[in-house]
GROMACS .gro file of C-alpha atoms in nm:
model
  324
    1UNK     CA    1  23.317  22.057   9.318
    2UNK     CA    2  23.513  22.207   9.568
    3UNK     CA    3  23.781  22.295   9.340
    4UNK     CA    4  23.575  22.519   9.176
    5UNK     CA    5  23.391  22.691   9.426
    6UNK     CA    6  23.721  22.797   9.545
    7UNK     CA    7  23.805  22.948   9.182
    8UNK     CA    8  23.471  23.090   9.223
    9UNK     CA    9  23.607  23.247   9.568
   10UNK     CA   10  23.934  23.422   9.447
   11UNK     CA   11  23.746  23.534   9.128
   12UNK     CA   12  23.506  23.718   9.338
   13UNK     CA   13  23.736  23.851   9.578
   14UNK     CA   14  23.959  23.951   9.316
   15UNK     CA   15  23.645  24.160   9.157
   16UNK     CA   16  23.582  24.339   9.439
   17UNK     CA   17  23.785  24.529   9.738
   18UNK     CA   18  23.635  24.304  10.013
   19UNK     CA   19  23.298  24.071  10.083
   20UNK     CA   20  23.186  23.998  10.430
   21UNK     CA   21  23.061  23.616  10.494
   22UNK     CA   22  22.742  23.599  10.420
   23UNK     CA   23  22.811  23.801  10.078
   24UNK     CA   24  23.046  23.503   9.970
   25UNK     CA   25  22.806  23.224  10.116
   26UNK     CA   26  22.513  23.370   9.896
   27UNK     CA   27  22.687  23.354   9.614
   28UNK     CA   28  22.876  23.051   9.648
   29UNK     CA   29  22.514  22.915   9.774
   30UNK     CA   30  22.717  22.806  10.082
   31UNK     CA   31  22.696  22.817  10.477
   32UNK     CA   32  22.929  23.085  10.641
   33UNK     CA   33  23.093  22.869  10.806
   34UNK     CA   34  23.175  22.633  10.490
   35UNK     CA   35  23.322  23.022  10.345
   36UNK     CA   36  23.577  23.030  10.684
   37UNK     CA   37  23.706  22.673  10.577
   38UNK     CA   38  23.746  22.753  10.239
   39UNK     CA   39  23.924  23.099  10.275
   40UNK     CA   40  24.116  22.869  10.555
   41UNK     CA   41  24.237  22.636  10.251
   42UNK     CA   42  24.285  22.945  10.022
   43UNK     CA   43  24.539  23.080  10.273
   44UNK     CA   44  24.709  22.767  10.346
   45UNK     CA   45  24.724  22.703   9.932
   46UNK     CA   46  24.904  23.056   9.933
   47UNK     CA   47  24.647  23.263   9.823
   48UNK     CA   48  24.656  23.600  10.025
   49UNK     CA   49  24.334  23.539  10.188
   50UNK     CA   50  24.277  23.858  10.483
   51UNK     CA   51  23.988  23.823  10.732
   52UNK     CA   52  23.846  24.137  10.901
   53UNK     CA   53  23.735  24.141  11.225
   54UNK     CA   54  23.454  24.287  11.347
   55UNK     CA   55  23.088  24.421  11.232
   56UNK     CA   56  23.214  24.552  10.904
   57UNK     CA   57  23.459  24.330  10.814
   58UNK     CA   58  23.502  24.042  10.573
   59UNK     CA   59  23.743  23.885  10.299
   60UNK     CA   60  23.957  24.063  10.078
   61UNK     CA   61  24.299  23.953   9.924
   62UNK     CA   62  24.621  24.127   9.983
   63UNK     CA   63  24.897  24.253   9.796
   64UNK     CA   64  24.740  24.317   9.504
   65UNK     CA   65  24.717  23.962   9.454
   66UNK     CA   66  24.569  23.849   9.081
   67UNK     CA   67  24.470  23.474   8.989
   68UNK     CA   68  24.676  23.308   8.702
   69UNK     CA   69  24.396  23.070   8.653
   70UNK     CA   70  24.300  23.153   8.304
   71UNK     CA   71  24.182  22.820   8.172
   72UNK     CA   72  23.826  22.740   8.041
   73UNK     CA   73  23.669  22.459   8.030
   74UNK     CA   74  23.474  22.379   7.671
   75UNK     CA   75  23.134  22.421   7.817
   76UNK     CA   76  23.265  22.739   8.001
   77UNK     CA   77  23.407  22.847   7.626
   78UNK     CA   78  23.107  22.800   7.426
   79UNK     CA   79  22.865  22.983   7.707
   80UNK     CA   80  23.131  23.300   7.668
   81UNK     CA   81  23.066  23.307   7.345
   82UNK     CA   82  22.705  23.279   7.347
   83UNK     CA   83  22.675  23.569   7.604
   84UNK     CA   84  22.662  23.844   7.366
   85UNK     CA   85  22.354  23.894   7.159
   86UNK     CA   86  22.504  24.000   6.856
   87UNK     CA   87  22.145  24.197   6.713
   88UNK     CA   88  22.108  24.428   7.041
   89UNK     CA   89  22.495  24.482   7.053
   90UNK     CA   90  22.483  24.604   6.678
   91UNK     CA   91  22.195  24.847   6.724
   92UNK     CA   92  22.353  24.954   7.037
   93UNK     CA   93  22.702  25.053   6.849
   94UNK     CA   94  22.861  24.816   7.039
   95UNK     CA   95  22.904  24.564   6.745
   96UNK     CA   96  23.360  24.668   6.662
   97UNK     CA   97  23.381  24.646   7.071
   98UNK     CA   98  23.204  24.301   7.092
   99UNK     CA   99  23.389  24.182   6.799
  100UNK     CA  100  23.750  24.247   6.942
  101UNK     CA  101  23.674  24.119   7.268
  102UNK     CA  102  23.572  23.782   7.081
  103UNK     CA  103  23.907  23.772   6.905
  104UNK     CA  104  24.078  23.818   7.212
  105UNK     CA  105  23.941  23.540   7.364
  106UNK     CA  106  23.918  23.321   7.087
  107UNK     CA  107  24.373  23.443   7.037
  108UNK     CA  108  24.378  23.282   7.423
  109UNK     CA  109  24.180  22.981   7.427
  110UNK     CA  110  24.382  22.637   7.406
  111UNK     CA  111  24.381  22.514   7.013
  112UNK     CA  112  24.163  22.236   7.168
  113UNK     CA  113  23.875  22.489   7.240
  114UNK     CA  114  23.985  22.745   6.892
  115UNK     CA  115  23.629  22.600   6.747
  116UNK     CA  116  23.419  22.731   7.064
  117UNK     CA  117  23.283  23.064   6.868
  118UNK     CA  118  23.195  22.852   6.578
  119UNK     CA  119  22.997  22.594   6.783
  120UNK     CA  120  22.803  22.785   7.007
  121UNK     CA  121  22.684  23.016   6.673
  122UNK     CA  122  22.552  22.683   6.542
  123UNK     CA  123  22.348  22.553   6.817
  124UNK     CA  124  22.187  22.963   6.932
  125UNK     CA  125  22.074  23.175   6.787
  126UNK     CA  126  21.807  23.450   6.959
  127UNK     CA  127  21.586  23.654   6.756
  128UNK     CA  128  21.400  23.881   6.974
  129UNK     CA  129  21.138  24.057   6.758
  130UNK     CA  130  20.776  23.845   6.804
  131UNK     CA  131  20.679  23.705   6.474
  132UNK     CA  132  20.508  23.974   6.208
  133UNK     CA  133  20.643  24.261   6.323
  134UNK     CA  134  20.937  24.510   6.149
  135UNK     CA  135  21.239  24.520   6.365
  136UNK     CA  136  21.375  24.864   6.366
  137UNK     CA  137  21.643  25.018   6.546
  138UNK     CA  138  21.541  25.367   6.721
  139UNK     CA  139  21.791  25.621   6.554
  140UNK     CA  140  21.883  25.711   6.930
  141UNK     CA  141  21.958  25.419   7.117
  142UNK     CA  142  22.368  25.453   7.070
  143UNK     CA  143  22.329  25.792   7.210
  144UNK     CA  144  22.145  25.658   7.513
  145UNK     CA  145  22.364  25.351   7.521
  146UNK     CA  146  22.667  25.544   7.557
  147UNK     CA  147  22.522  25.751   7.833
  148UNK     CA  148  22.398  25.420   8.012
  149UNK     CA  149  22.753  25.282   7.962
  150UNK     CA  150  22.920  25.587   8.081
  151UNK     CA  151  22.710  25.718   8.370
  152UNK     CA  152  22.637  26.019   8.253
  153UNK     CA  153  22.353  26.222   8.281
  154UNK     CA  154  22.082  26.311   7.930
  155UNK     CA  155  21.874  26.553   7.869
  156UNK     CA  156  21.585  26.373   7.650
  157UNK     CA  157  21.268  26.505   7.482
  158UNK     CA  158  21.036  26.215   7.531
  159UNK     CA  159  20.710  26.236   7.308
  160UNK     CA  160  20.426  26.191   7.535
  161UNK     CA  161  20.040  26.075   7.552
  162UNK     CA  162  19.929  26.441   7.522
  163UNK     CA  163  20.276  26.673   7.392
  164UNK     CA  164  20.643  26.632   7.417
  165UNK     CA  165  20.756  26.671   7.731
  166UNK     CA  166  21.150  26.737   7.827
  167UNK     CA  167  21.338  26.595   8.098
  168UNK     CA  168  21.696  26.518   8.278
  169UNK     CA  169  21.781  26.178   8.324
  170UNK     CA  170  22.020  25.930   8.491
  171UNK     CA  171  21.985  25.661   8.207
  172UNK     CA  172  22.053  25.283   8.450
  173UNK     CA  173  21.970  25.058   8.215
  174UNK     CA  174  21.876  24.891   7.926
  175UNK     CA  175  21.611  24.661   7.820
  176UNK     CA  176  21.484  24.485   7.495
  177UNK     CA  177  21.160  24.341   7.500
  178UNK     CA  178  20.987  24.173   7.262
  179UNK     CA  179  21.163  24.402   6.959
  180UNK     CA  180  21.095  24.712   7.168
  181UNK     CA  181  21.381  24.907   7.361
  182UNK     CA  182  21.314  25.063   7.658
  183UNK     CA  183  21.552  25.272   7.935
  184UNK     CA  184  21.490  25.263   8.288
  185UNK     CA  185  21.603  25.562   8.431
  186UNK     CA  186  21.588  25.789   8.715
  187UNK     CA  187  21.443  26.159   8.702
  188UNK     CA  188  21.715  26.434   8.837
  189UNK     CA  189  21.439  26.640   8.984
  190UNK     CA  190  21.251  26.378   9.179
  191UNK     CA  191  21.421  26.078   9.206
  192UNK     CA  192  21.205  25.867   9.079
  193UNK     CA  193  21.281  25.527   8.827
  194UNK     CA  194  21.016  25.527   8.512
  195UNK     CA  195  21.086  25.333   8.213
  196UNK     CA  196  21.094  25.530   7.871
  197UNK     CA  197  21.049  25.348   7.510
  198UNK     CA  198  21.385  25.517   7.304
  199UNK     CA  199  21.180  25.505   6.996
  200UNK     CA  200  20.945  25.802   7.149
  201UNK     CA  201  21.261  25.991   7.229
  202UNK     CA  202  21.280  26.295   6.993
  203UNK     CA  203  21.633  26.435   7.143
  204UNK     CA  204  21.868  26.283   7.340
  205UNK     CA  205  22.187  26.522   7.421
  206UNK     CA  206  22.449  26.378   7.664
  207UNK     CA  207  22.531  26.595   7.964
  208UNK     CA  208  22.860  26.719   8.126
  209UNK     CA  209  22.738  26.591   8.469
  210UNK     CA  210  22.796  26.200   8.549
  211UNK     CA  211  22.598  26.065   8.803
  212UNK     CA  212  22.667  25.863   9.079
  213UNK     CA  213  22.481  25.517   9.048
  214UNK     CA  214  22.241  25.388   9.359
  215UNK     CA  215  22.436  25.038   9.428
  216UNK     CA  216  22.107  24.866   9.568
  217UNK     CA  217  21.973  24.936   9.208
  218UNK     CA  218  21.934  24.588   9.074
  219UNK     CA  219  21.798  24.627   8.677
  220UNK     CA  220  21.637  24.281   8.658
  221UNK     CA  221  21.423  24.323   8.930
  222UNK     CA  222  21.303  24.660   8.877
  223UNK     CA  223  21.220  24.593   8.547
  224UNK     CA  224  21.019  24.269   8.651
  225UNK     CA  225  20.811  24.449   8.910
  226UNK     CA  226  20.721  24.763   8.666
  227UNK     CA  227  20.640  24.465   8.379
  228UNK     CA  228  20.394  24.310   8.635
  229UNK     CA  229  20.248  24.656   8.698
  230UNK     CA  230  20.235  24.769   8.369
  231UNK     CA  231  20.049  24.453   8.264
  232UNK     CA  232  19.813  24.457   8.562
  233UNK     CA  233  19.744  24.861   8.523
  234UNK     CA  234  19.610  24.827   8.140
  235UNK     CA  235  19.330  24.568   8.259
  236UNK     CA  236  19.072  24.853   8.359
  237UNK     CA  237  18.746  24.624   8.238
  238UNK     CA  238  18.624  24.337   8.340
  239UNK     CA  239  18.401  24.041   8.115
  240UNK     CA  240  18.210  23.720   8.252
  241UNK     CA  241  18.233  23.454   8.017
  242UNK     CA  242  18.123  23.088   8.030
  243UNK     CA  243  18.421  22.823   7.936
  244UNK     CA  244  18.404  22.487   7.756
  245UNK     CA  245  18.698  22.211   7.863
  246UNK     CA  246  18.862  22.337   7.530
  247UNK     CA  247  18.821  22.662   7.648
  248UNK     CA  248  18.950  22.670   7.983
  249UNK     CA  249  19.272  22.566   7.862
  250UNK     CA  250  19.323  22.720   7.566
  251UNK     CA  251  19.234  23.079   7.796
  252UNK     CA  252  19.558  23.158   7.924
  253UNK     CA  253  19.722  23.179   7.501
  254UNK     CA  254  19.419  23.403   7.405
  255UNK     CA  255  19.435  23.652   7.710
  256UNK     CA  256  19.681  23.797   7.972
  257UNK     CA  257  19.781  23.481   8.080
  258UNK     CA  258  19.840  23.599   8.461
  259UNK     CA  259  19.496  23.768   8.416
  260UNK     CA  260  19.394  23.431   8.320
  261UNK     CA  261  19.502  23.208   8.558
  262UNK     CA  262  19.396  23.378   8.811
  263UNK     CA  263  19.039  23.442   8.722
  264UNK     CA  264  19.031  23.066   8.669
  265UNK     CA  265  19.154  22.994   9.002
  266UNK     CA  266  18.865  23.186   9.170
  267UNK     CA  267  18.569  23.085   8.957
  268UNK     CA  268  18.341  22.777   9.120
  269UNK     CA  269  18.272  22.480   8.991
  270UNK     CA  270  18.177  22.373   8.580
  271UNK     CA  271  17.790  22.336   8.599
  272UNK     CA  272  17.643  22.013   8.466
  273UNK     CA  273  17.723  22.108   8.107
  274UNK     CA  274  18.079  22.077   8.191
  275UNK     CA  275  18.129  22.467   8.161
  276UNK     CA  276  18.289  22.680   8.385
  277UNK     CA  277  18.160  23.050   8.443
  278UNK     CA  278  18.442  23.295   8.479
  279UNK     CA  279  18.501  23.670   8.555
  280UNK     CA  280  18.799  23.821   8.356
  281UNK     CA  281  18.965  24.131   8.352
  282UNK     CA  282  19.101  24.277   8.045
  283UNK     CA  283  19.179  24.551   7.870
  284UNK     CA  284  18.873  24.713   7.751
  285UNK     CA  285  18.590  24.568   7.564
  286UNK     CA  286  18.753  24.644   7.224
  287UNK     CA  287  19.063  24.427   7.327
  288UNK     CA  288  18.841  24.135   7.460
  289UNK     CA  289  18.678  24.102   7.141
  290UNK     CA  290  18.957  24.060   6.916
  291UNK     CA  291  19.130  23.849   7.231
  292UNK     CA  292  18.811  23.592   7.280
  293UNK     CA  293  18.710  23.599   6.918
  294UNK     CA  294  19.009  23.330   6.859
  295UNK     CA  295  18.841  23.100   7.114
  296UNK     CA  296  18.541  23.051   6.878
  297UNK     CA  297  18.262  22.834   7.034
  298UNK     CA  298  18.456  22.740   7.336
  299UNK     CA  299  18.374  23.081   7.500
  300UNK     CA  300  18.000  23.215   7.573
  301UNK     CA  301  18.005  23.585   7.696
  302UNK     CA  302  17.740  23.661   7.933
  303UNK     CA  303  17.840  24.056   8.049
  304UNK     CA  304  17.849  24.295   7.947
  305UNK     CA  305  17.551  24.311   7.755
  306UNK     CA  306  17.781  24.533   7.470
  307UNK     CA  307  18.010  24.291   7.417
  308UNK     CA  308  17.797  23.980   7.411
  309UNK     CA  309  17.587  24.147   7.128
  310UNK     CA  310  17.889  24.161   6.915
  311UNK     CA  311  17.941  23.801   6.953
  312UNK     CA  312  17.577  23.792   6.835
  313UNK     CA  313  17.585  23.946   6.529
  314UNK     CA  314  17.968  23.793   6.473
  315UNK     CA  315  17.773  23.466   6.511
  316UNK     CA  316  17.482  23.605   6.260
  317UNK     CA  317  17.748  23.718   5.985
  318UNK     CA  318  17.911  23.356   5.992
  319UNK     CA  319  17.566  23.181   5.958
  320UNK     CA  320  17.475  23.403   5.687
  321UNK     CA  321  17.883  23.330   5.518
  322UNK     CA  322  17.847  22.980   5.534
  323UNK     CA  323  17.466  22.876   5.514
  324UNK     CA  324  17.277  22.664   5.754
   0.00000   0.00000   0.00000
C-alpha cells in the first residue's frame, strides 16, 4: 500500500513543477504529516525529493528528475484501455490519435499483459445515446473540439430561442449527455460560463487569439451545478396529486426524480386509504400529463382543475375502448 502511494507521489510531482503539503495529502487522501515521511523515504530511496520552506513552498523534484517506473499492473492495463470512449473520440476527430496512442501502449506492455485491449473491449462497452433516439454527430463538433483542445478562442453563430445570435467564445470543455453534445464555454465580452448545444451552432470559425485558461475552472463541477439548475429552472408549474403504495414508488421513474423525492419528503401522512397527497412541481401541465399518464390508477390528480379533467375524459375514452 505504501509502495504505491509513493509511485503515486513521484508521478504527481513529476506532472507538475511543485505541490505544497496539503496538495499531495488530498490527493494521496493522506495526513500532511504522513506526506513529510514519505517525501523523507523518497529522498533517502534517491529520489530528488526538494522541500520549500515557507508560506509558498512545497515539493518539487530536482534535476529534472523522471521516474523509470513504467510497469502496469493487469488491472491498471485493462482500465487504460477502457478510458477512451471510442464513439465520442470518433465524432470528435480524435479517432487516428486515440488509435496510435493504443498501439503504443499495447508495443510497451509486458507479453503477459499484450491481451489487455482485447479484454477490456469484451467486458465494456458504453453506448451513450438513451434508447429510441438517432445518434447523430453535429457536423461541427471537430471544429469546436480542436478549439477546446487547443485553447483557442471561436467565433460561433449559435441559433437561438428567438434568431441567431453571434458570439466570441473561450470553448473549456466538452460534454456528452445523454446523445447530446454540449460546450461549456466562457463569453469574451462578459466573462461569463453558459453551456451551448454544438448541434444549434450554425458557424464555428477558429480564432487567431488563444486564451489563457482560469486554473480554478474545474469542468465536472460546473457542469453538475448548471445540470441541477437547468433541471430545477424548467419546473415552472406545480400539480397536487393523490398517491397509491404503487404509486409512491413508482413516482420518482415517471417524473423528475429530484422533483420527486423531494415533494414526497414534505407531504404528511397517507390518509386511511393508504394514499398519500402530494404537491409536485413539473414542467407545465402538458408535460405532467404525458409524465403521470404512465402511472395509470396509482395517481389521482386533484389540481389543477385543467389537468384533472383530462384525466377525466382519458378515463371516459378507456371505458368507452374497453366496455364496462
Amino acid at each position: 500500500m505504501r509502495a504505491a502511494r509513493l509511485i503515486k507521489m513521484v508521478l504527481l510531482l513529476q506532472s507538475r513543477p511543485s505541490m505544497t503539503a496539503a496538495e499531495l495529502a488530498r490527493e494521496l487522501e493522506v495526513s500532511e504529516r504522513t506526506v513529510t515521511r514519505d517525501a523523507q523515504a523518497l529522498s533517502e530511496a534517491g529520489v530528488p525529493v526538494y522541500a520549500d520552506r515557507g508560506r509558498a513552498g512545497g515539493y518539487r523534484l530536482i534535476g529534472g528528475y523522471r521516474t523509470r517506473l513504467t510497469g502496469l499492473a493487469r488491472g491498471e492495463a485493462e482500465a487504460l484501455f477502457l478510458s477512451g470512449v471510442p464513439g465520442a473520440l470518433r465524432e470528435m476527430g480524435l479517432e487516428d490519435a486515440a488509435s496510435a496512442a493504443r498501439l503504443k501502449v499495447s508495443a510497451a506492455l509486458l507479453p503477459s499483459l499484450s491481451d489487455a485491449s482485447r479484454t477490456a473491449a469484451q467486458r465494456f462497452h458504453l453506448d451513450a445515446p438513451g434508447w429510441f433516439t438517432e445518434p447523430k454527430s453535429p457536423e461541427l463538433l471537430p471544429a469546436v473540439a480542436e478549439a477546446v483542445w487547443d485553447d483557442r478562442q471561436v467565433t460561433a453563430r449559435y441559433r437561438g430561442r428567438e434568431r441567431e445570435v453571434e458570439r466570441d467564445l473561450e470553448p473549456y470543455g466538452l460534454v456528452l449527455k445523454a446523445g447530446v453534445w454540449y460546450v461549456c464555454a466562457r463569453v469574451v465580452r462578459g466573462g461569463s460560463f453558459r453551456v451551448y448545444r454544438i448541434d444549434r451552432f450554425t458557424a464555428v470559425e477558429a480564432r487567431a487569439d488563444r486564451f489563457v485558461r482560469d486554473e480554478e475552472f474545474d469542468l465536472p463541477g460546473f457542469w453538475a451545478e448548471r445540470a441541477e439548475q437547468f433541471a430545477r429552472s424548467i419546473l415552472r408549474a406545480e400539480v397536487v396529486v393523490r398517491l397509491s403504495g404503487d404509486g409512491v414508488r413508482r413516482l420518482p421513474y415517471a417524473v423528475d426524480p429530484a422533483a420527486a423525492r423531494e415533494a414526497l419528503a414534505a407531504a404528511g401522512s397517507p390518509d386511511e386509504d393508504g394514499r398519500l397527497t402530494v404537491t409536485l412541481p413539473v414542467e407545465s401541465e402538458q408535460v405532467a400529463h404525458s409524465q403521470l399518464a404512465g402511472l395509470g390508477p396509482e395517481v389521482e390528480v386533484l389540481a389543477p382543475e385543467s389537468l384533472r379533467a383530462r384525466f377525466a375524459e382519458d378515463a371516459s375514452r378507456l371505458s368507452r375502448l374497453y366496455g364496462t
